[in-house]
Coordinates of C-alpha atoms and ligand atoms in Angstrom, one line a residue:
M798 CA 0.0 0.0 0.1
R799 CA 1.2 3.2 -0.7
L800 CA 1.1 6.5 1.8
V801 CA 1.4 10.3 1.6
V802 CA 1.7 12.9 4.3
D803 CA 0.4 16.3 3.1
L804 CA 3.4 18.1 5.2
N805 CA 1.8 21.6 4.4
R806 CA -1.2 20.2 6.8
C807 CA 1.0 18.3 9.4
Q808 CA 1.3 20.3 12.2
A809 CA 3.3 17.1 14.0
Y810 CA 0.7 16.4 16.7
A811 CA 2.7 12.9 16.7
Q812 CA -0.8 11.0 17.0
C813 CA 0.3 8.7 13.6
V814 CA 3.7 7.8 15.7
F815 CA 2.1 6.9 18.5
L816 CA -0.1 4.4 16.4
A817 CA 2.0 2.7 13.7
P818 CA 5.7 3.8 15.1
E819 CA 7.0 1.2 12.4
V820 CA 5.9 3.9 10.0
F821 CA 6.1 7.2 11.3
S822 CA 8.9 9.1 13.8
L823 CA 9.1 12.6 14.6
H824 CA 13.2 13.7 13.7
G825 CA 13.4 17.2 15.7
E826 CA 10.4 19.2 17.1
E827 CA 8.4 19.0 13.8
A828 CA 10.0 16.9 11.0
L829 CA 7.7 13.8 10.4
L830 CA 9.6 10.8 8.6
Y831 CA 7.5 8.2 7.2
E832 CA 7.2 5.4 5.0
P833 CA 5.5 5.9 1.5
R834 CA 5.4 1.9 1.1
V835 CA 3.8 0.4 3.8
A836 CA 3.3 -3.7 3.7
E837 CA -0.1 -4.8 3.3
S838 CA -0.1 -6.5 7.5
R839 CA 0.3 -2.8 8.4
R840 CA -2.7 -1.5 7.1
E841 CA -4.7 -1.4 9.9
D842 CA -2.3 0.5 12.3
V843 CA -1.8 3.1 9.1
L844 CA -5.8 3.3 8.6
R845 CA -6.1 4.3 12.4
A846 CA -3.3 6.5 12.6
A847 CA -4.9 8.7 9.5
A848 CA -8.0 8.4 11.1
A849 CA -6.6 10.2 14.5
C850 CA -4.7 12.5 12.7
P851 CA -6.2 16.2 13.7
V852 CA -5.6 17.7 10.5
Q853 CA -6.3 14.6 7.9
A854 CA -2.7 15.3 6.9
I855 CA -1.9 11.4 6.1
L856 CA -3.7 9.6 2.5
V857 CA -3.8 6.0 2.0
D858 CA -3.4 4.8 -1.2
P859 CA -3.4 8.2 -3.1
A860 CA -5.3 8.1 -6.3
R861 CA -2.9 9.0 -9.2
R862 CA -3.7 11.9 -10.8
P863 CA -4.1 11.8 -14.7
E864 CA -1.4 13.9 -15.4
E865 CA 1.3 11.7 -12.9
A866 CA 0.3 8.3 -15.2
G867 CA 3.3 7.7 -17.5
S868 CA 4.8 10.7 -15.5
D869 CA 8.6 11.2 -16.9
G870 CA 9.7 12.4 -13.2
R871 CA 9.5 16.0 -14.3
Ligands
LIG1429 S1 -0.7 13.0 13.5 FE1 -0.9 14.0 11.4 S2 -0.4 16.0 12.2 FE2 -0.1 14.5 13.6 S3 2.3 14.2 13.1 FE3 0.9 12.7 12.5 S4 0.6 13.1 10.2 FE4 1.5 15.0 11.2

């Protein structure tokens, strides 16, 4: 499964870190790091983390936008 965190939205509340520490981690006060590709076995943890995020910054399996299909990496 794929995962995207909108880091412009993320306020580093760290709810996701508590719920899925294998996937999300905070470095310093507000730098969130995360795994963009996560094993299916962790789906439940990730969905819980996404639901708990106060600003809904976590997108699970985001749809690819048409302009991204066949992307040349820009
Ligand atoms: S729960 Fe949301 S706001 Fe908090 S660190 Fe995670 S992504 Fe950022």
